[in-house]
Short mmCIF file of C-alpha atoms in Angstrom, two decimals:
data_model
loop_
_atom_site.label_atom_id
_atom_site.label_comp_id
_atom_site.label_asym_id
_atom_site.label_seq_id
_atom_site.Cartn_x
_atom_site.Cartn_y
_atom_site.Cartn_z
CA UNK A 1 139.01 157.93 124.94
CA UNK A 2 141.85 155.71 123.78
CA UNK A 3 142.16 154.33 127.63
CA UNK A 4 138.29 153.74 127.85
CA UNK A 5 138.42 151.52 124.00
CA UNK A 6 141.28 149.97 125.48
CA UNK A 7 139.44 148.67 129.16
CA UNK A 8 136.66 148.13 126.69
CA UNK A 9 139.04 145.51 124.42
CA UNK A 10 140.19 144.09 127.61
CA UNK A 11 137.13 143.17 129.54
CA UNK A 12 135.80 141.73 125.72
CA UNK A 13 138.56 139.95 125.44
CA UNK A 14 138.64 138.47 129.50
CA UNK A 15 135.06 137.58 129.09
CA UNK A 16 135.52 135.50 125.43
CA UNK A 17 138.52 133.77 127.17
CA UNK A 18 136.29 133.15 130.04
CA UNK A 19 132.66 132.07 128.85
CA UNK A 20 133.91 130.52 125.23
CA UNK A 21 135.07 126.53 126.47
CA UNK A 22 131.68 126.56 127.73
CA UNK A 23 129.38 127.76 124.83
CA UNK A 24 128.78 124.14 123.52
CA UNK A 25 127.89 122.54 126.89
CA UNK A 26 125.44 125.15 127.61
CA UNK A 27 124.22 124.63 124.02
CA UNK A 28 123.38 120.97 125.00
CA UNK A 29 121.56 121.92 128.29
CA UNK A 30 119.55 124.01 126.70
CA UNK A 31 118.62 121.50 123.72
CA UNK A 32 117.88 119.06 126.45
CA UNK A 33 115.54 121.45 128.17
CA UNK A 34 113.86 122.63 125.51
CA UNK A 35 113.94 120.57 122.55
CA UNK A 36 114.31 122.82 120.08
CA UNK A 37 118.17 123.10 118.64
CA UNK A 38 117.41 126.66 117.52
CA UNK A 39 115.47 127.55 120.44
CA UNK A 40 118.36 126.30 122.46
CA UNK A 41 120.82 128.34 120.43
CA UNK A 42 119.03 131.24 121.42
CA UNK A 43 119.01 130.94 124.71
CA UNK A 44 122.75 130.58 124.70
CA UNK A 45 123.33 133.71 123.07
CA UNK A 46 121.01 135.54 125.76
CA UNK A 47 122.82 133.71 128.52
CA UNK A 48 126.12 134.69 127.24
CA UNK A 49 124.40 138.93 126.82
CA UNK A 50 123.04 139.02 130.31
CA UNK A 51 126.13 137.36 131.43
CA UNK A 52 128.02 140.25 129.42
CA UNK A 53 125.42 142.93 131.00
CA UNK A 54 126.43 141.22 134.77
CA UNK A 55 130.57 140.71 133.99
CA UNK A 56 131.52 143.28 136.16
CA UNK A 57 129.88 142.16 139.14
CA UNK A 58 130.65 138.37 138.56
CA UNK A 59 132.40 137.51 141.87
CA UNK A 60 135.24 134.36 141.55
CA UNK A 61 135.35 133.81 145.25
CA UNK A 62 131.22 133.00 145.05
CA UNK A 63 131.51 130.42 141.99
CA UNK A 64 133.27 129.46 138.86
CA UNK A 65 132.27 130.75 135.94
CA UNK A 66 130.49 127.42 134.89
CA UNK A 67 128.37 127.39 137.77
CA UNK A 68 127.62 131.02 136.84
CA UNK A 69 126.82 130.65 133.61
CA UNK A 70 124.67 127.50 134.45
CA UNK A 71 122.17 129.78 136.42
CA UNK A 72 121.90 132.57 133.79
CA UNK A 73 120.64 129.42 131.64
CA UNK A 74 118.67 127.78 133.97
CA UNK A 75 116.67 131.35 134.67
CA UNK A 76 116.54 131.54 130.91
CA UNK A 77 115.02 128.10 130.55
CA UNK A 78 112.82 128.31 133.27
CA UNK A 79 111.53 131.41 132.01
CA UNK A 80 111.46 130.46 128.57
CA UNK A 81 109.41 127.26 129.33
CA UNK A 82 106.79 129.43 130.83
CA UNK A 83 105.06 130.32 127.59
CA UNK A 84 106.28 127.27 125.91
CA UNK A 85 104.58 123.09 125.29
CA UNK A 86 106.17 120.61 125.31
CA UNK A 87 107.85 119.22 122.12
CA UNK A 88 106.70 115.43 121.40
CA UNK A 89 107.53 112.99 118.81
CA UNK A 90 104.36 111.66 116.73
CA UNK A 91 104.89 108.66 119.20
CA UNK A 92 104.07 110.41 121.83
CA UNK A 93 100.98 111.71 121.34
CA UNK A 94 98.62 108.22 120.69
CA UNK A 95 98.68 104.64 118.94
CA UNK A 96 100.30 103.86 116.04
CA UNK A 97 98.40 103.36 112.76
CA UNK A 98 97.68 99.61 111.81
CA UNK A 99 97.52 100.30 108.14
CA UNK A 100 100.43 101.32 106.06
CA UNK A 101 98.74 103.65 103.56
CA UNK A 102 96.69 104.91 105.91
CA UNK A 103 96.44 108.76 104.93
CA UNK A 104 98.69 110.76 106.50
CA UNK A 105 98.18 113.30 108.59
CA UNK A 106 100.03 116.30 109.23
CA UNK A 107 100.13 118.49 112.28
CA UNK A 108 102.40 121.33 111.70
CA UNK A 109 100.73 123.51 114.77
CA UNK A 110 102.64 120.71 116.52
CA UNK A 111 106.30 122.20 118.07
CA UNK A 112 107.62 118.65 117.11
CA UNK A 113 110.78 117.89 118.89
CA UNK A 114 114.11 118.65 116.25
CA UNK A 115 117.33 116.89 116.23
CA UNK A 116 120.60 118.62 117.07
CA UNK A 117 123.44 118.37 114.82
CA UNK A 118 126.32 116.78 116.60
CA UNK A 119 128.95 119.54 114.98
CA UNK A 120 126.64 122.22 116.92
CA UNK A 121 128.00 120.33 120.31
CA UNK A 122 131.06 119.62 122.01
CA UNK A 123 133.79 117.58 120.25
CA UNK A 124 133.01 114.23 119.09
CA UNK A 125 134.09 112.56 122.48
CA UNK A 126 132.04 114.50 124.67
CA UNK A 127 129.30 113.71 122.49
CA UNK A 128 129.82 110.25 122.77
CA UNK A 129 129.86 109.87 126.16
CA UNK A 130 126.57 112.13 126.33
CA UNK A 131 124.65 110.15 124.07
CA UNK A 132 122.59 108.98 126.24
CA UNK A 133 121.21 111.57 127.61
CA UNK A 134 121.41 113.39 123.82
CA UNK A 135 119.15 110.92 122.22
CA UNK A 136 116.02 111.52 120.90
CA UNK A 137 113.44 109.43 122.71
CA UNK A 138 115.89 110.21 125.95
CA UNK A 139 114.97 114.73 125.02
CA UNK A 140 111.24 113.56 124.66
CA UNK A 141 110.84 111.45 127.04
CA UNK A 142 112.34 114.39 129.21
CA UNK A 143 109.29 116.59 127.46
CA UNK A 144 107.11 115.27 129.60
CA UNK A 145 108.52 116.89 132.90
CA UNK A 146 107.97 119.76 134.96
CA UNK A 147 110.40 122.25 133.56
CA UNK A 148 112.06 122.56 137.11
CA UNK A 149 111.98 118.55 137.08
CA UNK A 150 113.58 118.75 133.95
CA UNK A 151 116.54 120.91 134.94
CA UNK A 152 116.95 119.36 138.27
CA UNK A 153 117.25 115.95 136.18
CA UNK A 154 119.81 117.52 133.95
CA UNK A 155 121.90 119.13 136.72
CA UNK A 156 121.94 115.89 139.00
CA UNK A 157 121.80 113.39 136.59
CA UNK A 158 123.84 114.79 133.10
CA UNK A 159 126.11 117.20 134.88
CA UNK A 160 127.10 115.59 137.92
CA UNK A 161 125.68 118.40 140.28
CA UNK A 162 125.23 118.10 143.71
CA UNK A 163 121.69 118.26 145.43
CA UNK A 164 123.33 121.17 147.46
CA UNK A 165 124.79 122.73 144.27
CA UNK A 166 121.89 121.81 142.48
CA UNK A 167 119.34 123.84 145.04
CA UNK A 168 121.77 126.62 144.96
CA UNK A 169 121.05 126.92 141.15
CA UNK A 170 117.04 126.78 141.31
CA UNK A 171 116.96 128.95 144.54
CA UNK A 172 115.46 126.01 146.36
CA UNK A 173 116.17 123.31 148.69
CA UNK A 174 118.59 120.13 148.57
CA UNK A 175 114.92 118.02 150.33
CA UNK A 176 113.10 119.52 147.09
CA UNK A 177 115.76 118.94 145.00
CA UNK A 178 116.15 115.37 145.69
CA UNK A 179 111.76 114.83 146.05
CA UNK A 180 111.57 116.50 142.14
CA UNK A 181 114.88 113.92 141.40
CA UNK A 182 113.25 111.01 142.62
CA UNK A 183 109.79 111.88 140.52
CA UNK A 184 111.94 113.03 137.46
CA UNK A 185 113.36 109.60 137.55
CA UNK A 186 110.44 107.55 137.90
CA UNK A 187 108.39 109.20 134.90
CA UNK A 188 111.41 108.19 132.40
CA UNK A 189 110.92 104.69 134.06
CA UNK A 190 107.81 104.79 133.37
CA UNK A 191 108.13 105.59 129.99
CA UNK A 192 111.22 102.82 129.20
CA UNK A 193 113.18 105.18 128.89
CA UNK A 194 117.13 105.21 130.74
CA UNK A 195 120.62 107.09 129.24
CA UNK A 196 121.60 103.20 129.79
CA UNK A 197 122.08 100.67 127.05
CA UNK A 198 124.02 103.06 124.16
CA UNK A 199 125.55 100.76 121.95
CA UNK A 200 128.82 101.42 120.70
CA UNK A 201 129.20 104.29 117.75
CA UNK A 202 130.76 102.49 115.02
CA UNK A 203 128.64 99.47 115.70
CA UNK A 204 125.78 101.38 115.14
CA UNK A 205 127.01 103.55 112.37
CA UNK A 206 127.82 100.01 110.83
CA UNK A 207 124.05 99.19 110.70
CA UNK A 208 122.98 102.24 109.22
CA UNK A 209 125.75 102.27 106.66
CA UNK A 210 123.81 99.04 105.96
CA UNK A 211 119.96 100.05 105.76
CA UNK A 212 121.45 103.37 103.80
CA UNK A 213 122.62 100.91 100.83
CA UNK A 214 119.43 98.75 101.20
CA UNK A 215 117.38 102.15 100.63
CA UNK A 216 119.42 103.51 98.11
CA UNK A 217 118.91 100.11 96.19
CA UNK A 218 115.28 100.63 97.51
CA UNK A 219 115.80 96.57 98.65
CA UNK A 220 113.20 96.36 100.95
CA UNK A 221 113.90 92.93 101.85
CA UNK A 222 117.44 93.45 103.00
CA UNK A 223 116.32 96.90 104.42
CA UNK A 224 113.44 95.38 106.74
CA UNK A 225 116.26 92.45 107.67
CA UNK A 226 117.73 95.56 109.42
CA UNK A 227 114.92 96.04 111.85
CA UNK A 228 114.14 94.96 115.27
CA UNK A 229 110.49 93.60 115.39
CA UNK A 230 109.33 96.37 117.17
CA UNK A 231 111.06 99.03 115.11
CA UNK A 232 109.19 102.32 115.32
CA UNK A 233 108.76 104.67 112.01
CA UNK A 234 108.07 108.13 112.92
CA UNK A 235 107.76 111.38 110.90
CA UNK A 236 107.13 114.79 112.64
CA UNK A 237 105.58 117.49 111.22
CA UNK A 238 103.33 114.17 110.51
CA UNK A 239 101.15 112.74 113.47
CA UNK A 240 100.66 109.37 111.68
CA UNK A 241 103.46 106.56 113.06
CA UNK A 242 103.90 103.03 112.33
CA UNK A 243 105.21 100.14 114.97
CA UNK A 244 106.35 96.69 113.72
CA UNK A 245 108.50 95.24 110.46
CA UNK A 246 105.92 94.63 108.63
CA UNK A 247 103.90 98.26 108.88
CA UNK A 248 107.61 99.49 108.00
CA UNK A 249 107.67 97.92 104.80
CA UNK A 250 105.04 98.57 103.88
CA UNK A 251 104.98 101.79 104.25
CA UNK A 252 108.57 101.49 102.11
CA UNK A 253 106.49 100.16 99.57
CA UNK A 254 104.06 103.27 99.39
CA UNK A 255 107.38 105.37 99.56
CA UNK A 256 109.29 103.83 96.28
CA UNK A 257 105.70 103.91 94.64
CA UNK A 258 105.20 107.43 95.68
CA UNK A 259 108.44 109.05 94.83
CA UNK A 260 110.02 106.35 92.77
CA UNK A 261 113.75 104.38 93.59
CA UNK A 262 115.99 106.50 92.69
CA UNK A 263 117.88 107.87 95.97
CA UNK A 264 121.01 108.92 97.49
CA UNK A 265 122.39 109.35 100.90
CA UNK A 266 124.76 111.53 102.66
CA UNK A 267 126.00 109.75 106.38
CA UNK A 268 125.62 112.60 109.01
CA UNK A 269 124.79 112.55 112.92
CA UNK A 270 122.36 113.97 115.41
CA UNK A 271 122.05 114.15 119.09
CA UNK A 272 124.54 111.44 119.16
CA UNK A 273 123.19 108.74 116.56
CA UNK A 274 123.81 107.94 113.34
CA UNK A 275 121.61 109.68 110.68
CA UNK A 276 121.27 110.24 106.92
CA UNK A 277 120.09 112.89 104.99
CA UNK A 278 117.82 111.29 102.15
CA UNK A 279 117.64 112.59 98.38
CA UNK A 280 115.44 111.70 95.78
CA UNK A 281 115.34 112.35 91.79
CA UNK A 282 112.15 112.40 90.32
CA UNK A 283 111.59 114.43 86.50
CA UNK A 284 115.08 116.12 86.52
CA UNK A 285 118.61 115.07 87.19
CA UNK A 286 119.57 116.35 89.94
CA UNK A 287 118.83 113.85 93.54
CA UNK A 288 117.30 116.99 95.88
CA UNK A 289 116.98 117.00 99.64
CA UNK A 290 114.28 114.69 100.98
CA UNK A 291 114.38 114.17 104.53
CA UNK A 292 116.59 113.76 106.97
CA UNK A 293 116.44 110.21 109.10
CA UNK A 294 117.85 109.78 112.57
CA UNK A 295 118.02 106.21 113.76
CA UNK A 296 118.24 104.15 116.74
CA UNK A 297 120.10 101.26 117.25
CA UNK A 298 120.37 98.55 119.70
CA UNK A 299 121.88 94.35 119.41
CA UNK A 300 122.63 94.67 115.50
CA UNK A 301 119.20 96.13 114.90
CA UNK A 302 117.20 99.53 114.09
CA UNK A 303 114.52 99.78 116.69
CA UNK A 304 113.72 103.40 115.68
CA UNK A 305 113.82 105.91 112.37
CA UNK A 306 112.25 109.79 113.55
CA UNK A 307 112.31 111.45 110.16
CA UNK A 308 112.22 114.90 109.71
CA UNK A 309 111.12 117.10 106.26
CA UNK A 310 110.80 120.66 108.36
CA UNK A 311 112.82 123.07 106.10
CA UNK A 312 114.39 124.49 109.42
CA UNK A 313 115.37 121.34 110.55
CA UNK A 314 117.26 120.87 107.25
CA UNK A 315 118.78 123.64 107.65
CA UNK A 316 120.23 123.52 110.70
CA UNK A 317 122.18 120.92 108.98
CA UNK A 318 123.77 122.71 106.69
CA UNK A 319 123.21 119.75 103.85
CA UNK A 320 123.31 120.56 100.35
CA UNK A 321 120.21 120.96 98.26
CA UNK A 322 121.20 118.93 95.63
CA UNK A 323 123.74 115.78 94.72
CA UNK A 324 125.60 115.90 91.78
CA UNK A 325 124.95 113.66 89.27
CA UNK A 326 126.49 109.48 90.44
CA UNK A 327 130.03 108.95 88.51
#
């Protein structure tokens, strides 16, 4: 008995020392496949048990472990993505709203994209040299794929794969690989979209540091100032979304009026951006946990804000539910 616990210990141990540097990476491929951070989380942890379940039959000489791993989680994906939708932003499902205080409209039977806390992925300079490919629009844009378009993207594209290595993976062809590469690609050019053009991180974390003082003052002067003409406001689980400065502010307006000026942020990131989370006090003292705002920035200006209220997403976060009181 004592032999068997000890093979036992051993083959735990060989597999943690063999599967764990790649945990977080596979973490990100599966956010950018699905869109879902805890969907994604999930599918790491049953990659990593049917890789477990297969450990003693893992062959070396065939491929490295990474490449392994990589085609439990592709299967997993792929399967996964068979009895899933896509998972869109509110701007990706119609027009935005011309009028401010327009009602809004909630959709929670939407699965609305979620952000991915950068501390769930790899240390912070992997992240930013992914953040590209981590950003929001970049994941929904991706929504809109095949989900074998989608992973062939990823592999070729994000991972540095080759079409033969690539094929190898999806049990296909290097022709079909590179046909579903070239169609992958066009539909993200088609929607604007490229990993291209990532400003630098403190640049941008500059600018929010900015708009965060301008809301906290609820200054919405200074705060629109901060905005590219064309900013986008968006708000998943709601479906209503607002284009332009001026629909911005004044939908800032109906915010202070709505819940008052009296806020506090906390800086935190997401998917490789700058974010905040967002508190507000309204009959007690205590600020409590609002939203939490993920922004886009590019040439000194915010061109997007996706804010998110889902409880889970807050969660995943792990930010406090209240702020103590200002010294």
């Amino acid at each position: 008995m004592a032999t068997t616990s000890t093979h036992s210990d051993e083959r735990a141990a060989e597999f943690a020392r063999s599967t764990d540097p790649h945990r977080r990476e596979l973490l990100a491929y599966c956010y950018r496949m699905l869109g879902s951070a805890h969907e994604a989380e999930d599918l790491v942890q049953d990659t990593l048990l049917r890789a477990w379940r297969a450990f003693d039959r893992y062959d070396a000489r065939r491929a490295s472990v990474r490449t392994w791993l990589y085609r439990i989680a592709t299967n997993a994906c792929l399967t996964a993505l068979d009895t899933r939708t896509r998972r869109p932003l509110p701007s990706g499902l119609g027009t935005p709203d011309e009028d401010p205080l327009t009602p809004l409209e909630f959709a929670p039977e939407v699965p609305w994209l979620q952000p991915i806390p950068d501390a769930w992925l790899a240390d912070p300079g992997q992240v930013v040299a992914a953040r590209g490919t981590l950003r929001l629009a970049w994941v929904a844009a991706v929504q809109f794929l095949t989900a074998r378009q989608r992973a062939v993207l990823i592999l070729r594209d994000v991972l540095d794969c080759s079409a033969a290595e690539t094929a190898e993976l999806l049990d296909t062809t290097p022709a079909a690989v590179n046909s579903a590469l070239q169609r992958a690609r066009a539909r993200l050019a088609e929607a604007g979209v490229s990993e291209t053009g990532v400003t630098e991180e403190a640049a941008d974390r500059l600018v929010v540091d900015r708009y965060a003082a301008a809301f906290e003052k609820a200054d919405i002067g200074a705060l629109t100032a901060l905005l590219a003409h064309d900013a986008i406001l968006e708000m998943p689980p709601v479906r209503t979304w607002f284009t332009g400065r001026d629909r911005y502010a004044g939908f800032m307006h109906w915010v202070y009026e709505a819940n008052g000026t009296d806020w506090r942020v906390l800086p935190t990131a997401a998917n490789g951006q700058p974010a905040m989370a967002a508190y507000v006090r309204l009959a007690d003292t205590a600020h409590r946990l609002h939203t939490l705002q993920v922004f886009d920035v590019a040439d000194g200006r915010i061109t997007r804000n996706t804010v998110f209220q889902d409880p889970a997403v807050l969660t995943a976060f792990a930010l406090p539910e209240t702020l103590p009181p200002a010294r």
